[in-house]
CSV table of C-alpha atoms in Angstrom, one decimal:
chain,number,residue,atom,x,y,z
P,8,MET,CA,238.3,83.2,141.1
P,9,ASP,CA,238.4,86.1,138.7
P,10,VAL,CA,240.0,88.3,141.3
P,11,SER,CA,242.8,85.8,142.1
P,12,SER,CA,243.3,85.2,138.3
P,13,ALA,CA,243.6,89.0,137.8
P,14,LEU,CA,246.1,89.3,140.7
P,15,ALA,CA,248.2,86.4,139.2
P,16,ASP,CA,248.2,88.0,135.8
P,17,SER,CA,249.2,91.4,137.3
P,18,ARG,CA,252.0,89.7,139.2
P,19,THR,CA,253.2,87.9,136.1
P,20,ALA,CA,253.2,91.2,134.2
P,21,ARG,CA,255.2,92.9,136.9
P,22,LEU,CA,257.8,90.1,136.8
P,23,TRP,CA,258.2,90.3,133.0
P,24,SER,CA,258.4,94.1,133.3
P,25,ALA,CA,261.1,93.8,136.0
P,26,GLU,CA,263.0,91.3,133.8
P,27,LEU,CA,262.8,93.6,130.9
P,28,ARG,CA,264.3,96.5,133.0
P,29,ALA,CA,267.0,94.3,134.4
P,30,THR,CA,267.9,92.9,131.0
P,31,LEU,CA,268.1,96.3,129.5
P,32,SER,CA,270.0,97.7,132.4
P,33,LEU,CA,272.6,95.0,132.1
P,34,ALA,CA,272.6,94.7,128.3
P,35,TRP,CA,272.9,98.3,127.1
P,36,PRO,CA,276.4,98.9,128.6
P,37,LEU,CA,277.5,95.5,127.2
P,38,ILE,CA,276.0,96.3,123.8
P,39,LEU,CA,277.8,99.7,123.7
P,40,ALA,CA,281.0,98.2,125.0
P,41,ASN,CA,280.8,95.5,122.3
P,42,LEU,CA,280.0,98.2,119.7
P,43,THR,CA,282.9,100.4,120.8
P,44,GLN,CA,285.3,97.5,120.8
P,45,GLN,CA,284.2,96.5,117.4
P,46,LEU,CA,284.6,100.1,116.3
P,47,ILE,CA,288.3,99.9,117.4
P,48,GLN,CA,288.7,97.1,114.8
P,49,ALA,CA,286.5,99.0,112.3
P,50,THR,CA,288.9,101.9,112.7
P,51,ASP,CA,291.8,99.6,111.7
P,52,VAL,CA,289.9,98.4,108.7
P,53,LEU,CA,289.0,102.0,107.7
P,54,LEU,CA,292.7,103.1,108.0
P,55,MET,CA,293.9,100.1,106.0
P,56,GLY,CA,291.3,101.0,103.3
P,57,TRP,CA,292.9,104.4,103.1
P,58,LEU,CA,296.3,102.8,102.4
P,59,GLY,CA,294.8,100.9,99.5
P,60,ALA,CA,292.8,97.8,98.4
P,61,THR,CA,295.8,95.5,98.5
P,62,GLN,CA,296.8,96.5,102.0
P,63,LEU,CA,293.1,96.2,103.1
P,64,ALA,CA,292.9,92.7,101.7
P,65,ALA,CA,296.1,91.6,103.3
P,66,ALA,CA,295.2,93.0,106.7
P,67,THR,CA,291.7,91.5,106.5
P,68,LEU,CA,293.0,88.0,105.7
P,69,ALA,CA,295.4,88.2,108.6
P,70,LEU,CA,292.8,89.6,111.0
P,71,ASN,CA,290.3,86.9,110.0
P,72,LEU,CA,292.8,84.2,111.0
P,73,THR,CA,293.6,86.0,114.2
P,74,TRP,CA,290.0,86.5,115.2
P,75,THR,CA,289.2,82.8,114.6
P,76,PHE,CA,291.8,81.9,117.3
P,77,ASN,CA,291.1,84.9,119.4
P,78,LEU,CA,287.5,83.8,119.7
P,79,PHE,CA,288.5,80.3,120.6
P,80,LEU,CA,290.5,81.7,123.6
P,81,PHE,CA,287.8,84.2,124.4
P,82,GLY,CA,285.3,81.3,124.5
P,83,LEU,CA,287.5,79.5,127.0
P,84,VAL,CA,287.5,82.5,129.4
P,85,THR,CA,283.9,83.2,128.7
P,86,ALA,CA,283.1,80.1,130.8
P,87,CYS,CA,283.9,82.3,133.8
P,88,SER,CA,280.7,84.4,133.2
P,89,PRO,CA,278.1,81.7,133.9
P,90,MET,CA,280.3,80.2,136.6
P,91,MET,CA,280.6,83.5,138.4
P,92,ALA,CA,276.9,84.3,137.8
P,93,ARG,CA,275.8,81.0,139.3
P,94,ALA,CA,278.1,81.4,142.3
P,95,LEU,CA,276.7,84.9,142.9
P,96,GLY,CA,273.2,83.5,142.6
P,97,GLN,CA,273.9,80.8,145.2
P,98,ARG,CA,275.7,83.4,147.4
P,99,SER,CA,277.4,80.8,149.6
P,100,ASN,CA,281.2,81.3,149.4
P,101,ALA,CA,280.6,83.6,146.4
P,102,VAL,CA,283.8,85.7,146.9
P,103,ARG,CA,286.1,82.7,147.1
P,104,ASP,CA,284.4,80.9,144.1
P,105,VAL,CA,284.6,84.0,141.9
P,106,ARG,CA,288.2,84.5,142.7
P,107,ARG,CA,289.0,80.9,142.0
P,108,THR,CA,287.3,81.1,138.7
P,109,PHE,CA,289.1,84.3,137.7
P,110,ARG,CA,292.5,82.8,138.7
P,111,ALA,CA,291.7,79.7,136.5
P,112,GLY,CA,291.1,82.0,133.6
P,113,LEU,CA,294.5,83.6,134.2
P,114,TRP,CA,296.2,80.3,134.1
P,115,LEU,CA,294.4,79.3,130.9
P,116,LEU,CA,295.8,82.4,129.2
P,117,VAL,CA,299.3,81.6,130.5
P,118,PHE,CA,299.2,78.2,128.9
P,119,ALA,CA,297.5,79.2,125.7
P,120,LEU,CA,299.2,82.4,124.5
P,121,PRO,CA,302.8,81.2,123.8
P,122,PRO,CA,301.9,78.6,121.2
P,123,TYR,CA,299.3,81.0,119.8
P,124,TRP,CA,302.0,83.7,119.3
P,125,LEU,CA,304.3,81.1,117.6
P,126,LEU,CA,301.5,80.4,115.1
P,127,LEU,CA,300.8,84.1,114.5
P,128,TRP,CA,304.5,84.9,114.0
P,129,ASN,CA,304.5,82.4,111.0
P,130,VAL,CA,301.1,83.2,109.7
P,131,GLY,CA,302.4,84.1,106.3
P,132,GLU,CA,303.2,80.4,105.6
P,133,LEU,CA,299.6,79.5,106.6
P,134,MET,CA,298.2,82.1,104.2
P,135,ARG,CA,300.4,80.8,101.4
P,136,ALA,CA,299.2,77.2,102.2
P,137,LEU,CA,295.6,78.5,101.9
P,138,GLY,CA,296.3,79.7,98.4
P,139,GLN,CA,296.9,83.4,98.8
P,140,SER,CA,299.3,85.3,96.6
P,141,GLU,CA,302.9,86.1,97.8
P,142,GLU,CA,302.0,89.8,98.1
P,143,LEU,CA,299.0,89.3,100.3
P,144,ALA,CA,300.8,86.7,102.5
P,145,SER,CA,303.8,88.8,102.9
P,146,GLN,CA,301.9,92.0,103.8
P,147,GLY,CA,299.5,90.1,106.0
P,148,GLN,CA,302.4,88.6,108.0
P,149,THR,CA,304.1,92.1,108.3
P,150,PHE,CA,300.9,93.5,109.8
P,151,LEU,CA,300.2,90.6,112.1
P,152,ARG,CA,303.7,90.5,113.6
P,153,ALA,CA,303.0,93.9,115.0
P,154,TYR,CA,299.3,93.3,115.8
P,155,MET,CA,299.7,89.9,117.5
P,156,TRP,CA,300.9,91.3,120.8
P,157,SER,CA,297.5,92.9,121.4
P,158,THR,CA,296.0,89.5,122.0
P,159,ALA,CA,297.3,89.3,125.6
P,160,PRO,CA,295.9,92.6,126.9
P,161,TRP,CA,292.7,92.1,124.9
P,162,LEU,CA,292.0,88.7,126.4
P,163,LEU,CA,292.9,89.8,130.0
P,164,PHE,CA,290.5,92.8,129.4
P,165,GLN,CA,287.7,90.3,128.4
P,166,LEU,CA,288.4,88.2,131.5
P,167,LEU,CA,288.0,91.2,133.7
P,168,ARG,CA,285.0,92.3,131.7
P,169,ASN,CA,283.2,89.0,132.4
P,170,PHE,CA,283.9,89.6,136.1
P,171,VAL,CA,282.4,93.1,136.2
P,172,SER,CA,279.5,91.9,134.1
P,173,ALA,CA,278.7,89.1,136.4
P,174,LEU,CA,278.4,91.7,139.2
P,175,GLU,CA,276.1,93.6,136.8
P,176,ARG,CA,278.3,96.6,136.5
P,177,PRO,CA,279.4,96.7,132.9
P,178,ARG,CA,279.3,100.4,132.4
P,179,ILE,CA,282.9,100.7,133.4
P,180,VAL,CA,283.9,98.7,130.3
P,181,LEU,CA,281.7,100.9,128.2
P,182,TRP,CA,283.5,104.1,129.3
P,183,LEU,CA,286.9,102.5,128.8
P,184,SER,CA,285.9,101.2,125.4
P,185,LEU,CA,284.6,104.6,124.3
P,186,PHE,CA,288.0,106.1,125.2
P,187,GLY,CA,289.6,103.2,123.3
P,188,ILE,CA,288.0,104.2,120.0
P,189,ALA,CA,289.5,107.7,120.1
P,190,LEU,CA,292.8,106.5,121.4
P,191,ASN,CA,293.2,103.8,118.8
P,192,ALA,CA,292.1,106.1,116.0
P,193,LEU,CA,294.7,108.7,117.0
P,194,VAL,CA,297.6,106.4,117.7
P,195,SER,CA,297.1,104.1,114.7
P,196,TRP,CA,296.5,107.1,112.3
P,197,SER,CA,299.6,108.7,113.6
P,198,LEU,CA,301.8,105.6,113.2
P,199,ILE,CA,300.3,104.4,109.9
P,200,PHE,CA,300.6,107.7,108.1
P,201,GLY,CA,303.4,109.5,110.1
P,202,HIS,CA,301.8,112.4,112.0
P,203,PHE,CA,303.0,114.3,115.0
P,204,GLY,CA,306.6,113.6,114.1
P,205,LEU,CA,306.2,109.9,114.2
P,206,PRO,CA,307.5,107.6,111.3
P,207,ALA,CA,305.0,106.5,108.7
P,208,LEU,CA,305.0,102.7,109.4
P,209,GLY,CA,302.1,101.7,107.1
P,210,LEU,CA,300.6,98.3,108.1
P,211,VAL,CA,303.1,97.9,111.0
P,212,GLY,CA,301.8,101.1,112.4
P,213,GLY,CA,298.3,99.8,112.5
P,214,GLY,CA,299.4,96.7,114.5
P,215,VAL,CA,301.5,98.7,116.9
P,216,GLY,CA,298.7,101.3,117.5
P,217,THR,CA,296.2,98.5,118.3
P,218,THR,CA,298.6,96.8,120.7
P,219,LEU,CA,299.3,100.1,122.6
P,220,THR,CA,295.6,100.8,122.8
P,221,TRP,CA,294.7,97.5,124.4
P,222,MET,CA,297.6,97.6,126.8
P,223,MET,CA,296.4,101.0,128.1
P,224,LEU,CA,292.7,99.8,128.3
P,225,CYS,CA,293.7,96.6,130.1
P,226,ALA,CA,295.9,98.5,132.6
P,227,ALA,CA,293.0,100.9,133.3
P,228,LEU,CA,290.5,98.1,134.0
P,229,ILE,CA,293.0,96.4,136.3
P,230,ALA,CA,293.3,99.7,138.2
P,231,VAL,CA,289.5,100.0,138.5
P,232,THR,CA,288.9,96.4,139.7
P,233,SER,CA,291.7,96.7,142.2
P,234,SER,CA,290.5,100.0,143.7
P,235,ASP,CA,286.7,100.0,143.5
P,236,ARG,CA,285.1,99.0,146.8
P,237,GLN,CA,282.7,96.4,145.4
P,238,PHE,CA,285.4,94.8,143.2
P,239,ARG,CA,288.4,94.9,145.4
P,240,ARG,CA,286.8,92.6,148.1
P,241,PHE,CA,287.2,89.7,145.7
P,242,HIS,CA,291.0,90.2,145.6
P,243,LEU,CA,291.1,89.0,142.0
P,244,PHE,CA,294.9,88.9,141.7
P,245,GLY,CA,295.5,87.7,145.3
P,246,ASN,CA,297.8,84.6,145.2
P,247,TRP,CA,297.4,84.5,141.4
P,248,TRP,CA,300.3,82.1,141.1
P,249,ARG,CA,298.4,79.3,142.9
P,250,PHE,CA,297.6,76.5,140.5
P,251,ASP,CA,293.9,75.4,141.0
P,252,ARG,CA,293.8,72.2,138.8
P,253,GLN,CA,290.1,71.4,139.7
P,254,ARG,CA,288.8,74.8,138.8
P,255,ILE,CA,290.9,75.0,135.6
P,256,LEU,CA,289.5,71.7,134.5
P,257,GLU,CA,285.9,72.9,135.3
P,258,MET,CA,286.5,76.0,133.2
P,259,VAL,CA,287.9,73.9,130.3
P,260,HIS,CA,285.0,71.5,130.5
P,261,LEU,CA,282.5,74.4,130.2
P,262,GLY,CA,284.6,76.8,128.1
P,263,LEU,CA,286.1,74.5,125.5
P,264,PRO,CA,282.8,73.9,123.7
P,265,ILE,CA,282.1,77.6,123.9
P,266,GLY,CA,285.5,78.4,122.4
P,267,ILE,CA,285.1,75.9,119.6
P,268,THR,CA,281.6,77.1,118.9
P,269,MET,CA,282.8,80.7,118.5
P,270,ALA,CA,285.8,79.6,116.5
P,271,LEU,CA,283.6,77.6,114.1
P,272,GLU,CA,281.5,80.6,113.4
P,273,MET,CA,284.4,83.0,113.0
P,274,GLY,CA,286.3,80.3,111.1
P,275,VAL,CA,283.7,79.8,108.4
P,276,PHE,CA,283.7,83.6,107.9
P,277,ALA,CA,287.5,83.6,107.8
P,278,LEU,CA,287.5,80.7,105.3
P,279,ALA,CA,285.0,82.6,103.2
P,280,ALA,CA,287.5,85.5,103.1
P,281,TYR,CA,290.1,83.1,101.8
P,282,PHE,CA,287.7,81.8,99.2
P,283,MET,CA,287.3,85.4,98.2
P,284,GLY,CA,291.1,85.6,97.9
P,285,TRP,CA,290.9,82.8,95.3
P,286,ILE,CA,288.4,84.9,93.4
P,287,GLY,CA,290.5,88.1,93.6
P,288,ALA,CA,291.6,91.0,95.8
P,289,VAL,CA,288.6,93.0,94.8
P,290,ALA,CA,286.3,90.3,96.2
P,291,VAL,CA,288.3,90.2,99.5
P,292,ALA,CA,288.1,94.0,99.9
P,293,ALA,CA,284.3,94.0,99.2
P,294,HIS,CA,283.8,91.1,101.6
P,295,ALA,CA,285.8,92.9,104.3
P,296,VAL,CA,283.6,96.1,104.1
P,297,ALA,CA,280.3,94.2,104.0
P,298,LEU,CA,281.4,92.0,106.9
P,299,GLN,CA,282.5,94.9,108.9
P,300,ILE,CA,279.1,96.6,108.6
P,301,ALA,CA,277.3,93.4,109.6
P,302,ALA,CA,279.7,92.9,112.5
P,303,VAL,CA,278.7,96.3,113.9
P,304,THR,CA,275.0,95.5,114.0
P,305,PHE,CA,275.9,92.0,115.4
P,306,MET,CA,277.3,93.7,118.6
P,307,VAL,CA,273.7,94.4,119.8
P,308,PRO,CA,272.5,90.7,119.9
P,309,LEU,CA,275.9,89.7,121.1
P,310,GLY,CA,275.5,92.0,124.1
P,311,LEU,CA,272.0,90.7,124.7
P,312,GLY,CA,273.3,87.2,124.5
P,313,GLN,CA,275.9,88.0,127.2
P,314,ALA,CA,273.2,89.6,129.3
P,315,ALA,CA,271.1,86.5,128.9
P,316,THR,CA,273.9,84.3,130.1
P,317,VAL,CA,274.2,86.3,133.3
P,318,ARG,CA,270.5,86.7,133.9
P,319,VAL,CA,269.7,83.0,133.1
P,320,GLY,CA,272.7,82.0,135.2
P,321,LEU,CA,271.5,84.0,138.2
P,322,ALA,CA,268.1,82.5,137.9
P,323,ALA,CA,269.6,79.0,137.7
P,324,GLY,CA,271.6,79.7,140.8
P,325,ARG,CA,268.4,80.6,142.6
P,326,ARG,CA,266.7,77.5,141.2
P,327,ASP,CA,264.1,79.8,139.7
P,328,GLU,CA,262.8,78.0,136.5
P,329,ALA,CA,260.2,80.7,135.8
P,330,GLY,CA,263.0,83.3,136.1
P,331,ILE,CA,265.1,81.3,133.6
P,332,THR,CA,262.2,81.5,131.1
P,333,ARG,CA,261.7,85.2,131.5
P,334,ALA,CA,265.4,86.0,131.2
P,335,GLY,CA,265.9,84.0,128.0
P,336,TRP,CA,262.8,85.1,126.1
P,337,THR,CA,263.2,88.7,127.1
P,338,ALA,CA,266.7,88.9,125.6
P,339,TRP,CA,265.8,86.9,122.5
P,340,THR,CA,262.8,89.1,121.7
P,341,LEU,CA,264.7,92.3,122.1
P,342,GLY,CA,267.5,91.0,119.9
P,343,VAL,CA,265.4,89.7,117.0
P,344,ALA,CA,263.4,93.0,117.0
P,345,PHE,CA,266.5,95.1,116.7
P,346,MET,CA,268.0,93.0,113.9
P,347,ALA,CA,264.8,93.3,112.0
P,348,SER,CA,265.2,97.0,112.0
P,349,MET,CA,268.9,96.8,111.0
P,350,ALA,CA,267.9,94.5,108.1
P,351,ALA,CA,265.6,97.2,106.8
P,352,VAL,CA,268.3,99.9,107.0
P,353,MET,CA,270.9,97.7,105.2
P,354,TRP,CA,268.4,96.9,102.4
P,355,ALA,CA,267.4,100.6,102.1
P,356,VAL,CA,270.8,102.3,102.0
P,357,PRO,CA,273.5,99.8,101.2
P,358,TYR,CA,275.5,102.2,99.0
P,359,ARG,CA,275.7,104.9,101.6
P,360,LEU,CA,276.9,102.4,104.2
P,361,VAL,CA,279.6,100.9,101.9
P,362,THR,CA,281.0,104.3,100.9
P,363,LEU,CA,281.7,105.1,104.6
P,364,PHE,CA,284.6,102.7,104.2
P,365,LEU,CA,285.5,103.1,100.6
P,366,ALA,CA,286.0,106.5,98.8
P,367,GLU,CA,283.8,107.1,95.8
P,368,SER,CA,286.6,107.0,93.2
P,369,PRO,CA,286.8,105.3,89.8
P,370,ALA,CA,289.4,102.9,91.2
P,371,ASN,CA,286.9,101.6,93.8
P,372,LEU,CA,283.7,101.4,91.7
P,373,VAL,CA,283.9,97.6,91.2
P,374,VAL,CA,284.7,97.0,94.9
P,375,ILE,CA,281.8,99.2,96.0
P,376,GLY,CA,279.3,97.5,93.7
P,377,LEU,CA,280.3,94.1,94.9
P,378,ALA,CA,280.2,95.2,98.6
P,379,VAL,CA,276.6,96.5,98.0
P,380,THR,CA,275.6,93.1,96.7
P,381,PHE,CA,277.1,91.3,99.7
P,382,LEU,CA,275.5,93.8,102.1
P,383,LYS,CA,272.0,93.0,100.7
P,384,VAL,CA,272.6,89.4,101.5
P,385,ALA,CA,273.8,90.4,105.0
P,386,ALA,CA,270.5,92.3,105.4
P,387,ALA,CA,268.6,89.0,104.8
P,388,PHE,CA,270.5,87.1,107.5
P,389,GLN,CA,270.3,89.7,110.2
P,390,LEU,CA,267.3,88.1,112.0
P,391,VAL,CA,268.9,84.6,112.1
P,392,ASP,CA,272.3,86.0,113.1
P,393,GLY,CA,270.8,87.7,116.1
P,394,ALA,CA,268.7,84.7,117.0
P,395,GLN,CA,271.6,82.2,117.0
P,396,VAL,CA,273.9,84.3,119.2
P,397,ILE,CA,271.3,85.1,121.8
P,398,GLY,CA,270.1,81.4,121.7
P,399,ALA,CA,273.7,80.4,122.5
P,400,GLY,CA,273.9,82.9,125.4
P,401,MET,CA,270.6,81.6,126.8
P,402,LEU,CA,271.8,78.0,126.8
P,403,ARG,CA,275.2,79.0,128.1
P,404,GLY,CA,273.5,80.4,131.2
P,405,LEU,CA,272.3,76.8,131.9
P,406,HIS,CA,275.8,75.5,131.4
P,407,ASP,CA,274.7,73.8,128.2
P,408,THR,CA,277.6,74.1,125.7
P,409,ARG,CA,278.1,70.8,124.1
P,410,TRP,CA,275.1,70.6,121.9
P,411,PRO,CA,275.4,74.2,120.7
P,412,LEU,CA,279.0,73.2,119.6
P,413,LEU,CA,277.5,70.4,117.5
P,414,PHE,CA,274.9,72.8,116.1
P,415,ALA,CA,277.6,75.2,115.1
P,416,PHE,CA,279.6,72.5,113.3
P,417,VAL,CA,276.6,71.2,111.4
P,418,GLY,CA,275.2,74.7,110.6
P,419,TYR,CA,278.3,76.6,109.7
P,420,TRP,CA,280.6,73.9,108.3
P,421,VAL,CA,278.2,71.4,106.7
P,422,VAL,CA,275.2,73.5,105.7
P,423,GLY,CA,276.8,77.0,105.3
P,424,LEU,CA,280.1,76.0,103.8
P,425,GLY,CA,278.6,73.2,101.7
P,426,ILE,CA,276.0,75.5,100.1
P,427,GLY,CA,278.4,78.4,99.8
P,428,THR,CA,281.2,76.4,98.1
P,429,TRP,CA,278.8,74.8,95.6
P,430,LEU,CA,277.1,78.1,94.7
P,431,ALA,CA,280.4,80.0,94.5
P,432,PHE,CA,282.5,77.5,92.4
P,433,GLY,CA,280.0,74.9,91.2
P,434,ALA,CA,277.2,77.3,90.0
P,435,ASP,CA,279.8,80.0,89.4
P,436,TRP,CA,278.0,82.6,91.6
P,437,LYS,CA,281.4,83.5,93.0
P,438,GLY,CA,281.3,85.9,96.0
P,439,LEU,CA,277.5,86.1,96.1
P,440,GLY,CA,277.3,82.3,96.4
P,441,ILE,CA,279.6,82.3,99.4
P,442,TRP,CA,277.5,84.9,101.2
P,443,ILE,CA,274.3,83.0,100.5
P,444,GLY,CA,276.0,80.0,102.0
P,445,LEU,CA,276.9,82.0,105.1
P,446,ALA,CA,273.3,83.1,105.5
P,447,SER,CA,272.1,79.5,105.2
P,448,GLY,CA,274.4,78.3,107.9
P,449,LEU,CA,273.3,81.0,110.3
P,450,ALA,CA,269.7,80.1,109.7
P,451,ALA,CA,270.4,76.4,110.5
P,452,VAL,CA,272.2,77.2,113.7
P,453,ALA,CA,269.5,79.7,114.8
P,454,MET,CA,266.7,77.1,114.3
P,455,LEU,CA,268.6,74.4,116.2
P,456,MET,CA,269.4,76.7,119.2
P,457,LEU,CA,265.8,77.8,119.4
P,458,VAL,CA,264.5,74.2,119.4
P,459,ARG,CA,266.8,73.2,122.2
P,460,TRP,CA,265.8,76.2,124.3
P,461,VAL,CA,262.1,75.4,123.8
P,462,MET,CA,262.8,71.8,124.9
P,463,ARG,CA,265.0,72.8,127.9
P,464,ASP,CA,262.6,71.4,130.5
P,465,ARG,CA,262.1,68.0,128.7
P,466,LEU,CA,265.8,67.7,128.2
P,467,GLY,CA,266.5,68.3,131.9
P,468,LEU,CA,268.5,71.5,131.4
P,469,THR,CA,266.6,73.4,134.1
P,470,ARG,CA,267.0,70.6,136.7
P,471,ILE,CA,269.8,72.3,138.5
P,472,VAL,CA,271.8,70.2,141.0
């Protein structure tokens, strides 16, 4: 009895160890790719900061609006990740199913982008309606009319990224994203400030530089997926014009809650930026810097959440309930441990982190001081921010997206926005109150996601048909 128990324990340990290796092997390229893509945006924020606090505030407000809608569309196409993973786990007709799913994602982008571009072209009116000054609204619209065209190649890049990740080969995206950082920095810097004989376009140059960068990255990933032997057998773009109503509806059914969930999270941060705009341009600039630093650390649990979606989805396709458990908890533990270490760093050296984005000049002293205060709050919510995004990825692997949507609405918009608004304007805590509200919302969502994952068997989430 003791021998058999020891053998069982040894086998269990080997399975957990194998899951850890598989998760890390899949996650680290995703994490670095997320990080590098975030650094592309961080480069834009850095360069706008060099232009001045007003330009930084205007571009930040515009980008916050853009990324709220970007993440909604990204969520729609993210549905292809668990759909492809489950098809590959089942193996029967996998090539055809993966191609159908990819084609459905293409059609969703064709339908969604034109009205989205129309909205972005007139974003200045929306910024004015949300109470921003004429100067911020005008400069934000100027920037966005150049930046908005980057959304098409960016979204197609993400659709292709989901495909290569489902095949557990995300390193390609990593290398392209690393190249993208240098490319975006060079092109945007040249166009913003007028180097190498190019005109100094200011905010417009930042938008054009980002658009050119994503066009080149997307073209490169298309070339790779069309030529690599493992990828090309799927013929992703074969008969792309065929309209597959059933698969499109399946993707919408799964992806719409994902998109809304992501938009709710980004939307509350975007609205927080507009609340900062009511307080003043200094508060907006400080918010932008602190949020950018927090966004960089967030890329690690985001990548682990994406890995969890694939690993849980593959186990679900195999009808392996023990494998589902191992895949979920491995990613969650790794993510929370990492965010604990990042919280310690943010709390220990906030001033040094902030001054990476803002020069230590008398004109920036107030912005720097406020950004340091916000970053200390960000340190406090690192753990729950990581827990909630990995929890969402774990549940997504089980095709469970509707309840996480409800959790996001309650957590971000009822708890987070409610507490933040009251503290900022009722208790007159201003920007600090808004950040405490954001932290409260993230904590509420993390708790709800974790409870649902723990109850997955009782709720029937692992009874895969």
